[in-house]
Tab-separated table of C-alpha atoms and ligand atoms in Angstrom:
chain	number	residue	atom	x	y	z
M	1	UNK	CA	82.168	145.249	125.047
M	2	UNK	CA	85.500	145.754	122.297
M	3	UNK	CA	85.411	146.876	119.356
M	4	UNK	CA	87.188	145.828	116.129
M	5	UNK	CA	89.867	148.317	115.188
M	6	UNK	CA	92.293	146.856	113.001
M	7	UNK	CA	93.090	143.723	110.871
M	8	UNK	CA	97.218	142.351	110.111
M	9	UNK	CA	96.375	140.022	107.903
M	10	UNK	CA	99.618	138.219	106.264
M	11	UNK	CA	100.799	134.639	103.290
M	12	UNK	CA	101.566	132.049	105.134
M	13	UNK	CA	102.694	128.779	104.941
M	14	UNK	CA	100.232	125.717	105.402
M	15	UNK	CA	101.601	121.934	106.205
M	16	UNK	CA	102.629	121.458	102.770
M	17	UNK	CA	104.725	124.161	101.872
M	18	UNK	CA	102.303	126.023	99.789
M	19	UNK	CA	101.010	129.682	100.927
M	20	UNK	CA	97.865	130.131	103.419
M	21	UNK	CA	95.881	133.559	105.215
M	22	UNK	CA	96.912	134.029	108.601
M	23	UNK	CA	95.842	136.907	109.962
M	24	UNK	CA	95.470	138.436	113.422
M	25	UNK	CA	92.349	141.353	115.364
M	26	UNK	CA	93.478	143.212	117.648
M	27	UNK	CA	90.104	145.394	119.958
M	28	UNK	CA	89.661	148.495	121.038
M	29	UNK	CA	90.784	146.762	124.620
M	30	UNK	CA	93.961	145.933	124.074
M	31	UNK	CA	92.895	142.169	122.810
M	32	UNK	CA	93.955	139.753	119.859
M	33	UNK	CA	93.072	137.039	118.066
M	34	UNK	CA	94.653	135.288	115.496
M	35	UNK	CA	94.445	132.387	112.696
M	36	UNK	CA	95.054	130.822	110.617
M	37	UNK	CA	93.206	129.041	107.146
M	38	UNK	CA	93.630	125.593	106.308
M	39	UNK	CA	93.805	124.033	102.293
M	40	UNK	CA	92.105	121.813	100.718
M	41	UNK	CA	94.135	119.261	98.136
M	42	UNK	CA	90.083	116.964	97.381
M	43	UNK	CA	88.863	120.022	97.228
M	44	UNK	CA	85.221	119.821	96.317
M	45	UNK	CA	83.459	121.646	93.501
M	46	UNK	CA	80.771	123.474	95.040
M	47	UNK	CA	83.325	124.624	97.517
M	48	UNK	CA	83.650	129.233	98.554
M	49	UNK	CA	86.120	129.991	96.248
M	50	UNK	CA	90.507	129.946	97.939
M	51	UNK	CA	91.600	132.943	96.164
M	52	UNK	CA	95.246	132.562	95.126
M	53	UNK	CA	96.649	134.539	93.136
M	54	UNK	CA	97.804	132.691	89.312
M	55	UNK	CA	101.054	134.353	89.607
M	56	UNK	CA	103.282	131.640	88.080
M	57	UNK	CA	106.057	134.088	89.363
M	58	UNK	CA	105.447	132.900	92.739
M	59	UNK	CA	104.917	129.212	94.777
M	60	UNK	CA	103.705	128.413	91.318
M	61	UNK	CA	100.170	130.466	91.453
M	62	UNK	CA	99.596	129.651	94.718
M	63	UNK	CA	100.285	132.660	96.572
M	64	UNK	CA	97.367	134.154	98.487
M	65	UNK	CA	98.116	137.659	98.242
M	66	UNK	CA	95.536	139.023	96.469
M	67	UNK	CA	93.653	137.325	99.351
M	68	UNK	CA	95.411	139.302	101.728
M	69	UNK	CA	94.792	142.600	100.817
M	70	UNK	CA	91.368	142.024	101.093
M	71	UNK	CA	91.450	141.347	104.871
M	72	UNK	CA	93.990	144.268	104.714
M	73	UNK	CA	92.035	146.233	102.953
M	74	UNK	CA	88.500	147.269	102.341
M	75	UNK	CA	87.099	144.249	104.969
M	76	UNK	CA	88.841	145.896	107.704
M	77	UNK	CA	87.729	148.673	106.919
M	78	UNK	CA	84.129	147.332	106.886
M	79	UNK	CA	84.937	146.099	110.358
M	80	UNK	CA	86.942	148.997	111.980
M	81	UNK	CA	84.205	149.754	115.204
M	82	UNK	CA	82.037	146.608	114.809
M	83	UNK	CA	81.500	144.971	118.196
M	84	UNK	CA	83.683	142.402	118.005
M	85	UNK	CA	81.230	139.405	120.004
M	86	UNK	CA	78.524	139.740	117.799
M	87	UNK	CA	80.374	137.189	115.325
M	88	UNK	CA	76.918	136.748	113.658
M	89	UNK	CA	76.844	140.075	113.006
M	90	UNK	CA	80.264	139.963	112.163
M	91	UNK	CA	80.384	137.340	109.771
M	92	UNK	CA	76.836	138.897	108.078
M	93	UNK	CA	79.066	142.270	106.754
M	94	UNK	CA	81.618	140.857	104.910
M	95	UNK	CA	79.237	138.138	103.139
M	96	UNK	CA	77.416	140.720	101.737
M	97	UNK	CA	80.391	143.817	101.424
M	98	UNK	CA	81.182	140.634	99.602
M	99	UNK	CA	78.511	140.494	97.250
M	100	UNK	CA	79.147	136.608	95.368
M	101	UNK	CA	77.160	133.571	96.411
M	102	UNK	CA	81.156	131.579	96.792
M	103	UNK	CA	82.891	134.243	98.127
M	104	UNK	CA	85.243	134.639	95.134
M	105	UNK	CA	85.394	138.663	95.638
M	106	UNK	CA	87.171	139.043	98.392
M	107	UNK	CA	88.481	135.119	98.735
M	108	UNK	CA	86.248	132.815	101.401
M	109	UNK	CA	90.360	132.240	102.638
M	110	UNK	CA	90.355	136.096	103.562
M	111	UNK	CA	87.133	136.800	104.883
M	112	UNK	CA	87.510	133.163	107.773
M	113	UNK	CA	90.728	134.918	107.948
M	114	UNK	CA	88.979	137.412	110.397
M	115	UNK	CA	86.758	135.687	111.071
M	116	UNK	CA	88.107	133.253	113.374
M	117	UNK	CA	90.505	135.656	114.818
M	118	UNK	CA	87.866	138.064	115.601
M	119	UNK	CA	86.317	135.298	116.996
M	120	UNK	CA	90.006	134.618	119.319
M	121	UNK	CA	89.930	138.637	120.739
M	122	UNK	CA	86.717	138.441	122.012
M	123	UNK	CA	87.210	135.047	123.863
M	124	UNK	CA	90.445	136.676	125.284
M	125	UNK	CA	88.198	140.174	125.944
M	126	UNK	CA	85.702	138.475	127.241
M	127	UNK	CA	88.804	136.341	129.002
M	128	UNK	CA	86.412	133.353	127.902
M	129	UNK	CA	87.681	129.924	126.420
M	130	UNK	CA	87.081	129.760	122.948
M	131	UNK	CA	85.019	126.692	123.565
M	132	UNK	CA	82.958	128.289	125.897
M	133	UNK	CA	82.971	131.706	124.329
M	134	UNK	CA	82.296	130.193	121.074
M	135	UNK	CA	79.254	128.579	122.058
M	136	UNK	CA	77.776	131.585	124.073
M	137	UNK	CA	78.302	133.840	120.977
M	138	UNK	CA	75.912	131.854	119.032
M	139	UNK	CA	73.698	131.113	122.415
M	140	UNK	CA	73.741	127.646	122.221
M	141	UNK	CA	72.528	125.459	125.475
M	142	UNK	CA	73.922	122.759	126.544
M	143	UNK	CA	74.987	121.875	130.598
M	144	UNK	CA	76.663	118.684	127.799
M	145	UNK	CA	80.203	119.665	127.019
M	146	UNK	CA	81.359	116.550	125.220
M	147	UNK	CA	84.702	115.524	123.738
M	148	UNK	CA	84.608	114.082	120.591
M	149	UNK	CA	85.257	110.879	119.333
M	150	UNK	CA	88.802	111.412	116.868
M	151	UNK	CA	88.678	109.418	114.249
M	152	UNK	CA	92.812	109.301	113.144
M	153	UNK	CA	93.719	108.777	110.027
M	154	UNK	CA	96.875	106.330	109.622
M	155	UNK	CA	96.243	105.139	105.966
M	156	UNK	CA	96.667	107.377	103.559
M	157	UNK	CA	95.703	106.704	99.912
M	158	UNK	CA	94.126	108.735	97.319
M	159	UNK	CA	95.167	112.837	96.467
M	160	UNK	CA	97.177	112.338	99.672
M	161	UNK	CA	99.473	110.682	99.078
M	162	UNK	CA	101.213	108.266	96.529
M	163	UNK	CA	100.100	104.472	97.831
M	164	UNK	CA	98.026	103.548	94.709
M	165	UNK	CA	95.150	103.493	96.598
M	166	UNK	CA	92.002	104.382	96.105
M	167	UNK	CA	90.487	105.255	99.054
M	168	UNK	CA	91.238	108.156	100.646
M	169	UNK	CA	91.802	107.635	104.045
M	170	UNK	CA	91.369	104.593	106.006
M	171	UNK	CA	90.650	105.909	110.878
M	172	UNK	CA	91.351	104.860	113.011
M	173	UNK	CA	87.604	105.565	115.439
M	174	UNK	CA	88.339	105.451	119.790
M	175	UNK	CA	84.874	104.265	120.631
M	176	UNK	CA	84.168	102.943	123.702
M	177	UNK	CA	87.132	103.920	125.380
M	178	UNK	CA	86.649	105.890	128.416
M	179	UNK	CA	87.389	109.533	128.196
M	180	UNK	CA	89.316	110.876	125.185
M	181	UNK	CA	92.443	110.419	126.566
M	182	UNK	CA	92.180	106.969	126.904
M	183	UNK	CA	90.605	107.199	123.513
M	184	UNK	CA	93.820	109.031	121.788
M	185	UNK	CA	95.591	106.861	123.632
M	186	UNK	CA	94.025	104.130	121.744
M	187	UNK	CA	94.570	105.654	119.201
M	188	UNK	CA	98.547	106.285	119.211
M	189	UNK	CA	99.300	102.537	120.446
M	190	UNK	CA	97.199	101.331	117.243
M	191	UNK	CA	98.740	103.944	115.744
M	192	UNK	CA	102.666	102.399	116.954
M	193	UNK	CA	101.450	98.946	116.108
M	194	UNK	CA	100.590	99.280	112.822
M	195	UNK	CA	104.609	101.211	112.208
M	196	UNK	CA	105.726	97.824	113.496
M	197	UNK	CA	103.602	95.979	111.411
M	198	UNK	CA	104.196	97.851	108.306
M	199	UNK	CA	108.032	97.406	109.024
M	200	UNK	CA	108.112	93.830	109.763
M	201	UNK	CA	106.756	94.054	105.951
M	202	UNK	CA	109.351	95.994	104.116
M	203	UNK	CA	106.850	98.685	103.755
M	204	UNK	CA	107.839	101.908	104.068
M	205	UNK	CA	106.589	103.732	107.499
M	206	UNK	CA	107.457	107.572	105.708
M	207	UNK	CA	104.041	109.514	106.267
M	208	UNK	CA	101.499	111.293	104.206
M	209	UNK	CA	99.682	114.661	104.380
M	210	UNK	CA	97.762	113.797	106.833
M	211	UNK	CA	100.491	111.619	108.850
M	212	UNK	CA	99.625	108.181	108.339
M	213	UNK	CA	101.488	105.246	106.877
M	214	UNK	CA	101.112	105.456	102.266
M	215	UNK	CA	101.921	101.355	102.393
M	216	UNK	CA	102.786	100.097	98.482
M	217	UNK	CA	99.618	97.598	99.720
M	218	UNK	CA	97.885	95.944	97.025
M	219	UNK	CA	93.917	95.787	98.205
M	220	UNK	CA	92.272	98.078	100.285
M	221	UNK	CA	90.951	94.604	102.183
M	222	UNK	CA	95.112	94.134	102.691
M	223	UNK	CA	95.017	97.521	104.609
M	224	UNK	CA	92.000	96.391	106.288
M	225	UNK	CA	92.898	93.433	107.241
M	226	UNK	CA	95.989	95.093	109.155
M	227	UNK	CA	94.511	97.628	110.560
M	228	UNK	CA	91.742	95.082	112.456
M	229	UNK	CA	95.203	92.845	112.858
M	230	UNK	CA	97.061	96.394	115.406
M	231	UNK	CA	94.088	97.213	116.777
M	232	UNK	CA	93.855	93.269	118.574
M	233	UNK	CA	97.016	93.394	119.325
M	234	UNK	CA	97.313	96.359	121.155
M	235	UNK	CA	94.498	95.420	122.974
M	236	UNK	CA	91.495	97.969	122.144
M	237	UNK	CA	89.720	94.751	120.551
M	238	UNK	CA	85.847	95.878	120.420
M	239	UNK	CA	87.075	99.179	121.552
M	240	UNK	CA	89.075	100.260	118.404
M	241	UNK	CA	86.343	100.223	115.130
M	242	UNK	CA	87.497	102.085	111.172
M	243	UNK	CA	86.323	103.970	109.354
M	244	UNK	CA	86.744	105.458	105.482
M	245	UNK	CA	86.787	108.348	103.533
M	246	UNK	CA	86.732	107.659	100.082
M	247	UNK	CA	86.593	110.644	98.356
M	248	UNK	CA	85.076	108.660	95.933
M	249	UNK	CA	84.837	111.266	93.511
M	250	UNK	CA	88.678	111.220	92.622
M	251	UNK	CA	88.191	107.956	91.588
M	252	UNK	CA	84.553	108.204	89.141
M	253	UNK	CA	85.273	108.441	86.064
M	254	UNK	CA	82.627	108.399	82.573
M	255	UNK	CA	79.873	107.425	85.048
M	256	UNK	CA	81.414	104.986	85.952
M	257	UNK	CA	83.806	104.098	90.169
M	258	UNK	CA	86.868	102.155	89.835
M	259	UNK	CA	88.110	100.264	92.163
M	260	UNK	CA	91.254	98.571	92.207
M	261	UNK	CA	90.901	98.750	88.348
M	262	UNK	CA	87.029	97.601	88.518
M	263	UNK	CA	85.092	99.828	86.856
M	264	UNK	CA	81.338	99.780	89.506
M	265	UNK	CA	78.327	101.174	88.781
M	266	UNK	CA	77.115	102.690	92.764
M	267	UNK	CA	74.380	99.471	93.334
M	268	UNK	CA	77.701	98.110	92.605
M	269	UNK	CA	80.230	99.650	95.181
M	270	UNK	CA	78.318	99.784	97.318
M	271	UNK	CA	77.941	96.232	97.778
M	272	UNK	CA	81.833	96.503	98.227
M	273	UNK	CA	81.720	98.718	100.867
M	274	UNK	CA	78.991	96.639	102.691
M	275	UNK	CA	81.120	93.143	102.782
M	276	UNK	CA	84.312	95.469	104.050
M	277	UNK	CA	82.002	97.035	106.262
M	278	UNK	CA	80.667	93.896	108.165
M	279	UNK	CA	83.733	91.661	108.155
M	280	UNK	CA	85.878	94.553	110.337
M	281	UNK	CA	83.985	96.686	112.023
M	282	UNK	CA	83.860	100.230	110.006
M	283	UNK	CA	81.232	102.510	111.595
M	284	UNK	CA	81.964	105.343	109.031
M	285	UNK	CA	81.516	105.691	105.300
M	286	UNK	CA	82.341	109.628	104.295
M	287	UNK	CA	82.509	110.249	100.010
M	288	UNK	CA	81.996	106.460	99.810
M	289	UNK	CA	79.964	108.065	95.886
M	290	UNK	CA	80.972	110.439	94.141
M	291	UNK	CA	79.824	114.382	95.038
M	292	UNK	CA	76.552	114.797	91.726
M	293	UNK	CA	75.469	111.364	92.449
M	294	UNK	CA	72.668	112.735	94.358
M	295	UNK	CA	70.354	109.314	93.100
M	296	UNK	CA	73.373	106.770	93.868
M	297	UNK	CA	73.187	108.445	97.741
M	298	UNK	CA	70.084	108.219	98.690
M	299	UNK	CA	69.533	104.660	97.301
M	300	UNK	CA	73.063	103.524	99.189
M	301	UNK	CA	71.179	105.935	102.866
M	302	UNK	CA	68.582	103.232	102.546
M	303	UNK	CA	70.640	99.925	102.066
M	304	UNK	CA	73.246	100.365	104.501
M	305	UNK	CA	72.430	103.738	106.295
M	306	UNK	CA	70.620	101.813	109.804
M	307	UNK	CA	74.712	100.002	109.620
M	308	UNK	CA	76.755	103.131	108.644
M	309	UNK	CA	76.928	106.575	108.956
M	310	UNK	CA	77.690	107.614	105.816
M	311	UNK	CA	79.107	111.220	106.133
M	312	UNK	CA	78.912	114.031	103.030
M	313	UNK	CA	82.062	115.524	102.568
M	314	UNK	CA	82.275	116.980	98.438
M	315	UNK	CA	78.241	116.709	99.022
M	316	UNK	CA	77.323	119.271	102.213
M	317	UNK	CA	80.594	121.317	101.564
M	318	UNK	CA	79.562	122.873	104.296
M	319	UNK	CA	77.001	124.315	102.756
M	320	UNK	CA	73.600	124.507	104.691
M	321	UNK	CA	71.241	124.622	101.545
M	322	UNK	CA	73.335	121.435	99.992
M	323	UNK	CA	72.638	120.109	103.972
M	324	UNK	CA	68.553	120.876	103.286
M	325	UNK	CA	69.280	119.481	100.455
M	326	UNK	CA	70.312	116.261	102.079
M	327	UNK	CA	68.088	116.101	104.481
M	328	UNK	CA	64.997	116.078	102.440
M	329	UNK	CA	65.622	113.419	100.479
M	330	UNK	CA	67.467	111.470	103.422
M	331	UNK	CA	70.467	111.242	100.743
M	332	UNK	CA	73.358	110.514	104.043
M	333	UNK	CA	73.427	110.336	107.962
M	334	UNK	CA	76.570	112.156	108.496
M	335	UNK	CA	78.525	115.638	107.679
M	336	UNK	CA	82.150	116.267	107.981
M	337	UNK	CA	82.136	120.334	109.219
M	338	UNK	CA	85.109	122.290	107.328
M	339	UNK	CA	85.178	126.086	108.273
M	340	UNK	CA	86.988	127.377	104.510
M	341	UNK	CA	84.337	125.324	101.957
M	342	UNK	CA	82.374	127.622	103.678
M	343	UNK	CA	83.811	130.403	105.050
M	344	UNK	CA	82.515	131.914	107.805
M	345	UNK	CA	81.807	130.281	110.795
M	346	UNK	CA	78.585	131.484	111.625
M	347	UNK	CA	77.737	129.719	108.426
M	348	UNK	CA	79.476	126.807	109.680
M	349	UNK	CA	77.491	127.069	112.976
M	350	UNK	CA	74.600	126.908	111.014
M	351	UNK	CA	74.977	123.652	109.811
M	352	UNK	CA	76.562	121.542	112.833
M	353	UNK	CA	73.140	123.336	114.099
M	354	UNK	CA	70.633	122.400	110.958
M	355	UNK	CA	72.269	118.881	111.050
M	356	UNK	CA	71.929	118.063	115.076
M	357	UNK	CA	68.436	118.673	114.544
M	358	UNK	CA	67.493	116.956	111.020
M	359	UNK	CA	69.475	113.721	113.914
M	360	UNK	CA	72.621	113.641	111.014
M	361	UNK	CA	76.022	113.153	113.524
M	362	UNK	CA	78.152	115.754	112.487
M	363	UNK	CA	82.299	115.487	112.299
M	364	UNK	CA	83.779	118.453	113.011
M	365	UNK	CA	87.205	118.407	110.390
M	366	UNK	CA	90.765	119.004	109.800
M	367	UNK	CA	92.220	119.862	106.226
M	368	UNK	CA	95.218	118.471	104.609
M	369	UNK	CA	96.775	121.006	104.492
M	370	UNK	CA	96.806	122.854	107.695
M	371	UNK	CA	98.208	125.637	110.523
M	372	UNK	CA	99.168	125.370	114.100
M	373	UNK	CA	95.705	126.986	115.052
M	374	UNK	CA	93.429	124.135	116.506
M	375	UNK	CA	90.562	126.170	116.086
M	376	UNK	CA	88.125	123.380	115.266
M	377	UNK	CA	88.957	121.561	118.525
M	378	UNK	CA	87.540	124.705	120.703
M	379	UNK	CA	84.454	124.899	117.985
M	380	UNK	CA	83.762	120.507	118.418
M	381	UNK	CA	83.695	121.182	122.486
M	382	UNK	CA	81.711	124.166	121.950
M	383	UNK	CA	78.751	122.533	119.312
M	384	UNK	CA	78.521	119.044	120.972
M	385	UNK	CA	80.209	117.555	117.773
M	386	UNK	CA	80.677	114.316	119.197
M	387	UNK	CA	83.560	113.330	116.696
M	388	UNK	CA	86.736	115.129	114.565
M	389	UNK	CA	88.830	113.988	112.426
M	390	UNK	CA	92.013	115.341	112.732
M	391	UNK	CA	94.865	112.562	111.711
M	392	UNK	CA	96.893	110.452	112.696
M	393	UNK	CA	98.756	110.704	115.371
M	394	UNK	CA	101.142	112.520	114.598
M	395	UNK	CA	103.049	115.785	112.574
M	396	UNK	CA	102.476	118.686	114.933
M	397	UNK	CA	100.239	120.979	113.140
M	398	UNK	CA	97.548	117.784	112.996
M	399	UNK	CA	98.684	117.219	116.977
M	400	UNK	CA	97.507	120.850	118.255
M	401	UNK	CA	93.830	119.768	117.835
M	402	UNK	CA	94.476	116.395	119.895
M	403	UNK	CA	96.335	118.107	122.865
M	404	UNK	CA	94.242	120.686	122.239
M	405	UNK	CA	91.187	118.281	123.047
M	406	UNK	CA	93.001	117.287	125.850
M	407	UNK	CA	93.611	120.398	127.417
M	408	UNK	CA	89.994	121.149	126.672
M	409	UNK	CA	88.698	117.739	128.815
M	410	UNK	CA	91.847	119.140	131.996
M	411	UNK	CA	90.331	121.965	132.307
M	412	UNK	CA	86.205	120.843	132.249
M	413	UNK	CA	87.330	118.127	134.585
M	414	UNK	CA	84.467	116.467	135.894
M	415	UNK	CA	82.187	118.733	133.606
M	416	UNK	CA	83.321	116.984	131.492
M	417	UNK	CA	81.758	113.665	128.736
M	418	UNK	CA	83.591	111.774	125.738
M	419	UNK	CA	82.043	111.138	123.261
M	420	UNK	CA	82.533	108.123	122.298
M	421	UNK	CA	80.374	105.545	119.477
M	422	UNK	CA	77.063	108.446	120.318
M	423	UNK	CA	78.311	109.700	116.632
M	424	UNK	CA	78.114	105.985	114.872
M	425	UNK	CA	75.719	103.820	116.388
M	426	UNK	CA	77.719	102.041	118.482
M	427	UNK	CA	76.854	99.406	121.465
M	428	UNK	CA	78.190	101.952	123.708
M	429	UNK	CA	76.664	105.422	123.604
M	430	UNK	CA	77.739	108.232	125.186
M	431	UNK	CA	79.533	108.221	128.192
Q	501	PGA	P1	90.827	117.266	101.677
Q	501	PGA	O1	90.696	115.856	102.394
Q	501	PGA	O2	91.355	118.445	103.079
Q	501	PGA	O3	92.024	117.073	101.031
Q	501	PGA	O4	89.557	118.329	101.103
Q	501	PGA	C1	90.477	115.692	103.212
Q	501	PGA	C2	88.904	115.073	102.789
Q	501	PGA	O5	88.785	115.148	101.537
Q	501	PGA	O6	88.348	114.648	103.819
Q	502	ZN	ZN1	86.522	113.420	102.960
């Protein structure tokens, strides 16, 4: 039993060099925990508020000194003396103190920093690894320790790069390997083959925000073809599949999806995606449609949901209320999970467990602006999430998560199992 004594938040920089919130929590027994909050670029309209200063004289208005002051002031005062292992009570207290539906007063970045840092401190106090502590703190009963299947974003488009591609992320997914370490190795080897192929085509091999390449290939089909060829050349045909994050809200203009310059209806673009999927072994598509096109999502899930995981990111924004609507209306069959979209661990865990109960797949995700914090690796294992999306095998803020998963898999030894294709309905299922 240890109580929160101090909260020390500060402005730190994310992987794009913009400010975000970092915080250390110190407990009465001397245990400490530190956390860094990530930050998105293609953010959903309904995400919790990332409080920024708006003072143009500092970091172009992107400073987070107000959020830091809220963490060090009001939040620190309110949580002082709170039992650190009671994470849900702590989060409820901070949500109530904020008093707004979107954490707009104190800032989701301030609240999440305290939430995550306290979890780390409490895990340290209990001398338990974070993944095991989170499972225990939320009363999750399972004897399985599932290492998530990584979804490695190897070609970046949309808002994350200047490749000119409409689709934001092209991912490789090692679904048919024996262990997480084997899966990551497959992903990393395919990535290196892809780099060689792009160089041979005289394409740039400089990387985008999530570590993927940003080649100026003309069409989306060309990207898919070069990925399939890279998988084959690396020796992983049938073992590594493809996935997309369209982030389609970014190319939804005046009621149409403008793909490669052509305006399409949601039914027409569903046909395009279906063609890509059947030809190139795509297992999931995230945000194929706009975040407010609920009827389009419903029709697409009815049409493609038996073949593909349709993952709601901007659609659900990790919000249990939006997810409940999606479950009721069968708008998707999977959810992307980002802690800072909702702003506390407790609400994030609820989104995951609600989704799992409804038979939705869950993918724990980084943001395009990241820190070296690998919290999501532990979260994915704690919740048996089945999949994790944390960029290319490149850039240390991305590798921090993959490397942490390697460490967890090794520590669990024979108790660990690899999720393989279980989140994607591929033949291998879980091993
Ligand atoms: P973001 O992108 O972190 O820039 O929002 C990631 C995603 O859309 O999944
Ligand atoms: Zn997304």
